[in-house]
mmCIF file of C-alpha atoms in Angstrom:
data_model
loop_
_atom_site.group_PDB
_atom_site.id
_atom_site.type_symbol
_atom_site.label_atom_id
_atom_site.label_comp_id
_atom_site.label_asym_id
_atom_site.label_seq_id
_atom_site.Cartn_x
_atom_site.Cartn_y
_atom_site.Cartn_z
ATOM 1 C CA MET A 1 0.000 0.000 0.000
ATOM 2 C CA ALA A 2 2.724 2.486 0.962
ATOM 3 C CA ARG A 3 4.751 1.607 -2.157
ATOM 4 C CA ALA A 4 1.706 2.145 -4.416
ATOM 5 C CA TYR A 5 1.038 5.530 -2.786
ATOM 6 C CA ALA A 6 4.700 6.511 -3.127
ATOM 7 C CA ASN A 7 4.771 5.504 -6.799
ATOM 8 C CA THR A 8 1.569 7.444 -7.518
ATOM 9 C CA TYR A 9 3.050 10.636 -6.100
ATOM 10 C CA ASN A 10 6.691 10.008 -7.103
ATOM 11 C CA LEU A 11 7.749 9.774 -3.449
ATOM 12 C CA LYS A 12 10.711 7.846 -2.126
ATOM 13 C CA LEU A 13 10.397 5.719 0.996
ATOM 14 C CA SER A 14 12.969 5.968 3.768
ATOM 15 C CA PHE A 15 13.252 4.709 7.310
ATOM 16 C CA SER A 16 15.345 5.664 10.313
ATOM 17 C CA THR A 17 17.862 3.460 12.075
ATOM 18 C CA ARG A 18 16.085 4.517 15.240
ATOM 19 C CA ILE A 19 13.928 1.425 14.638
ATOM 20 C CA CYS A 20 16.879 -0.899 14.040
ATOM 21 C CA PRO A 21 19.834 0.314 16.121
ATOM 22 C CA GLU A 22 21.339 -3.190 16.135
ATOM 23 C CA TRP A 23 21.733 -3.310 12.329
ATOM 24 C CA THR A 24 25.148 -2.993 10.726
ATOM 25 C CA VAL A 25 25.549 -1.135 7.434
ATOM 26 C CA ALA A 26 25.348 -4.471 5.581
ATOM 27 C CA ALA A 27 22.097 -5.309 7.401
ATOM 28 C CA ILE A 28 20.666 -1.863 6.586
ATOM 29 C CA VAL A 29 21.469 -2.257 2.881
ATOM 30 C CA ASP A 30 19.984 -5.754 2.896
ATOM 31 C CA GLY A 31 16.862 -4.530 4.710
ATOM 32 C CA MET A 32 16.420 -1.682 2.236
ATOM 33 C CA GLN A 33 16.555 -4.119 -0.665
ATOM 34 C CA THR A 34 14.358 -6.720 1.034
ATOM 35 C CA TYR A 35 11.629 -4.295 2.094
ATOM 36 C CA GLY A 36 11.776 -1.919 -0.899
ATOM 37 C CA TYR A 37 13.110 1.238 0.705
ATOM 38 C CA ASP A 38 14.820 3.951 -1.316
ATOM 39 C CA GLY A 39 16.708 5.621 1.530
ATOM 40 C CA VAL A 40 17.725 5.497 5.151
ATOM 41 C CA GLU A 41 18.190 8.111 7.838
ATOM 42 C CA LEU A 42 21.263 7.152 9.881
ATOM 43 C CA ARG A 43 20.915 8.245 13.490
ATOM 44 C CA ILE A 44 24.170 9.296 15.112
ATOM 45 C CA GLY A 45 25.194 9.835 18.707
ATOM 46 C CA LYS A 46 23.252 6.863 20.045
ATOM 47 C CA GLY A 47 25.755 4.030 19.555
ATOM 48 C CA HIS A 48 23.939 2.349 16.683
ATOM 49 C CA LEU A 49 25.794 -0.588 15.160
ATOM 50 C CA HIS A 50 26.058 1.060 11.741
ATOM 51 C CA GLY A 51 29.034 2.865 13.327
ATOM 52 C CA VAL A 52 28.605 6.199 11.541
ATOM 53 C CA GLU A 53 29.532 8.852 14.107
ATOM 54 C CA LEU A 54 31.206 12.247 14.232
ATOM 55 C CA ASP A 55 34.490 10.580 15.181
ATOM 56 C CA SER A 56 34.347 7.881 12.465
ATOM 57 C CA SER A 57 37.482 7.654 10.359
ATOM 58 C CA ALA A 58 37.502 8.843 6.761
ATOM 59 C CA ASP A 59 38.315 5.272 5.690
ATOM 60 C CA TYR A 60 35.270 3.896 7.506
ATOM 61 C CA LEU A 61 32.969 6.576 6.089
ATOM 62 C CA GLY A 62 34.322 5.814 2.622
ATOM 63 C CA SER A 63 33.535 2.128 3.072
ATOM 64 C CA VAL A 64 30.003 2.993 4.255
ATOM 65 C CA ARG A 65 29.413 5.161 1.212
ATOM 66 C CA LYS A 66 30.731 2.430 -1.061
ATOM 67 C CA GLN A 67 28.319 -0.147 0.423
ATOM 68 C CA PHE A 68 25.337 2.114 -0.278
ATOM 69 C CA ASP A 69 26.633 3.104 -3.731
ATOM 70 C CA VAL A 70 27.267 -0.504 -4.807
ATOM 71 C CA ALA A 71 23.722 -1.425 -3.750
ATOM 72 C CA ASN A 72 22.326 1.687 -5.488
ATOM 73 C CA GLN A 73 20.808 2.778 -2.168
ATOM 74 C CA ALA A 74 20.794 6.224 -0.574
ATOM 75 C CA VAL A 75 21.497 7.707 2.817
ATOM 76 C CA SER A 76 18.753 10.321 2.773
ATOM 77 C CA CYS A 77 19.662 12.042 6.026
ATOM 78 C CA ILE A 78 21.922 12.057 9.070
ATOM 79 C CA ALA A 79 19.711 12.324 12.156
ATOM 80 C CA THR A 80 21.141 14.166 15.127
ATOM 81 C CA SER A 81 19.870 15.217 18.521
ATOM 82 C CA PHE A 82 21.449 18.669 18.249
ATOM 83 C CA THR A 83 19.433 21.569 19.677
ATOM 84 C CA PHE A 84 20.114 25.307 19.747
ATOM 85 C CA CYS A 85 17.916 26.497 22.618
ATOM 86 C CA ASN A 86 20.565 26.570 25.357
ATOM 87 C CA PRO A 87 20.938 30.113 26.743
ATOM 88 C CA ASN A 88 24.652 29.447 27.321
ATOM 89 C CA ILE A 89 26.491 30.844 24.297
ATOM 90 C CA ALA A 90 29.454 28.483 24.791
ATOM 91 C CA GLU A 91 27.100 25.484 24.588
ATOM 92 C CA ARG A 92 25.455 26.842 21.434
ATOM 93 C CA GLN A 93 28.901 27.414 19.875
ATOM 94 C CA LYS A 94 29.843 23.793 20.663
ATOM 95 C CA THR A 95 26.645 22.633 18.984
ATOM 96 C CA ILE A 96 27.429 24.748 15.915
ATOM 97 C CA LYS A 97 30.892 23.155 15.780
ATOM 98 C CA ASP A 98 29.326 19.678 16.005
ATOM 99 C CA VAL A 99 26.794 20.503 13.276
ATOM 100 C CA LYS A 100 29.565 21.695 10.960
ATOM 101 C CA GLN A 101 31.385 18.410 11.613
ATOM 102 C CA CYS A 102 28.138 16.554 10.874
ATOM 103 C CA LEU A 103 27.832 18.374 7.543
ATOM 104 C CA ASN A 104 31.291 17.065 6.637
ATOM 105 C CA LEU A 105 30.218 13.566 7.693
ATOM 106 C CA ALA A 106 27.103 13.855 5.527
ATOM 107 C CA ASP A 107 29.238 14.901 2.560
ATOM 108 C CA ALA A 108 31.554 11.931 3.124
ATOM 109 C CA ILE A 109 28.740 9.385 2.875
ATOM 110 C CA GLY A 110 26.628 11.228 0.318
ATOM 111 C CA ALA A 111 23.738 12.262 2.559
ATOM 112 C CA PRO A 112 22.041 15.422 1.245
ATOM 113 C CA HIS A 113 20.479 16.398 4.592
ATOM 114 C CA ILE A 114 21.060 16.445 8.328
ATOM 115 C CA ARG A 115 18.377 16.764 10.968
ATOM 116 C CA VAL A 116 18.676 19.216 13.859
ATOM 117 C CA PHE A 117 16.158 20.632 16.317
ATOM 118 C CA GLY A 118 15.456 24.071 17.691
ATOM 119 C CA GLY A 119 14.771 22.459 21.045
ATOM 120 C CA ASP A 120 12.420 23.000 23.964
ATOM 121 C CA ILE A 121 12.037 26.421 25.526
ATOM 122 C CA PRO A 122 14.041 26.294 28.788
ATOM 123 C CA HIS A 123 11.975 26.931 31.922
ATOM 124 C CA GLY A 124 11.832 30.585 32.855
ATOM 125 C CA LEU A 125 12.888 31.945 29.469
ATOM 126 C CA GLU A 126 10.792 33.907 26.984
ATOM 127 C CA VAL A 127 9.941 32.209 23.691
ATOM 128 C CA THR A 128 11.151 35.141 21.592
ATOM 129 C CA GLY A 129 14.553 35.169 23.285
ATOM 130 C CA VAL A 130 15.045 31.451 22.691
ATOM 131 C CA ILE A 131 13.951 31.799 19.066
ATOM 132 C CA ASP A 132 16.645 34.468 18.723
ATOM 133 C CA TYR A 133 19.235 31.973 20.090
ATOM 134 C CA ILE A 134 18.138 29.404 17.554
ATOM 135 C CA ALA A 135 18.127 31.846 14.632
ATOM 136 C CA GLU A 136 21.558 33.168 15.592
ATOM 137 C CA ALA A 137 22.952 29.654 15.907
ATOM 138 C CA LEU A 138 21.650 28.649 12.488
ATOM 139 C CA GLU A 139 22.838 31.804 10.728
ATOM 140 C CA PHE A 140 26.009 29.978 9.612
ATOM 141 C CA ALA A 141 23.834 27.475 7.741
ATOM 142 C CA HIS A 142 21.852 30.213 6.048
ATOM 143 C CA ASP A 143 25.094 31.925 4.997
ATOM 144 C CA ARG A 144 26.284 28.647 3.426
ATOM 145 C CA GLY A 145 22.953 28.184 1.621
ATOM 146 C CA ILE A 146 22.137 24.960 3.441
ATOM 147 C CA ILE A 147 19.029 25.823 5.432
ATOM 148 C CA HIS A 148 16.099 23.586 4.590
ATOM 149 C CA ARG A 149 12.767 24.173 6.253
ATOM 150 C CA ASP A 150 10.106 21.486 6.238
ATOM 151 C CA LEU A 151 6.600 22.860 6.025
#
């Protein structure tokens, strides 16, 4: 049913490794082929067995990309838990540094997108002030032309 709907509207089906954290890259590729998925969102920072992380070696990331390329499968997104709502500027700067590193990781494995979050409004802070933190933190992405906003 989902495949028929996707074909009708020229959509591509993806899933997140959040549902299969124990799968290796080989198992992900096999699962994509077995179940008819077009892409996968690799979740990082949670110790998933696919092993793609910010500190992964260039050699490992190259081998991951090769496995997806050989199978003609796509990494549609790198899923993070990064948020930008912390009122502490040093913490937001660290997050920006991590996001920039994640963009390099995404490039290395051919993922066109990364997922980040604005985050929850910290207790006792005004919404508009926190939105300003988030906008300021993401300004680097806008300047690089990489902001994507889902509607």
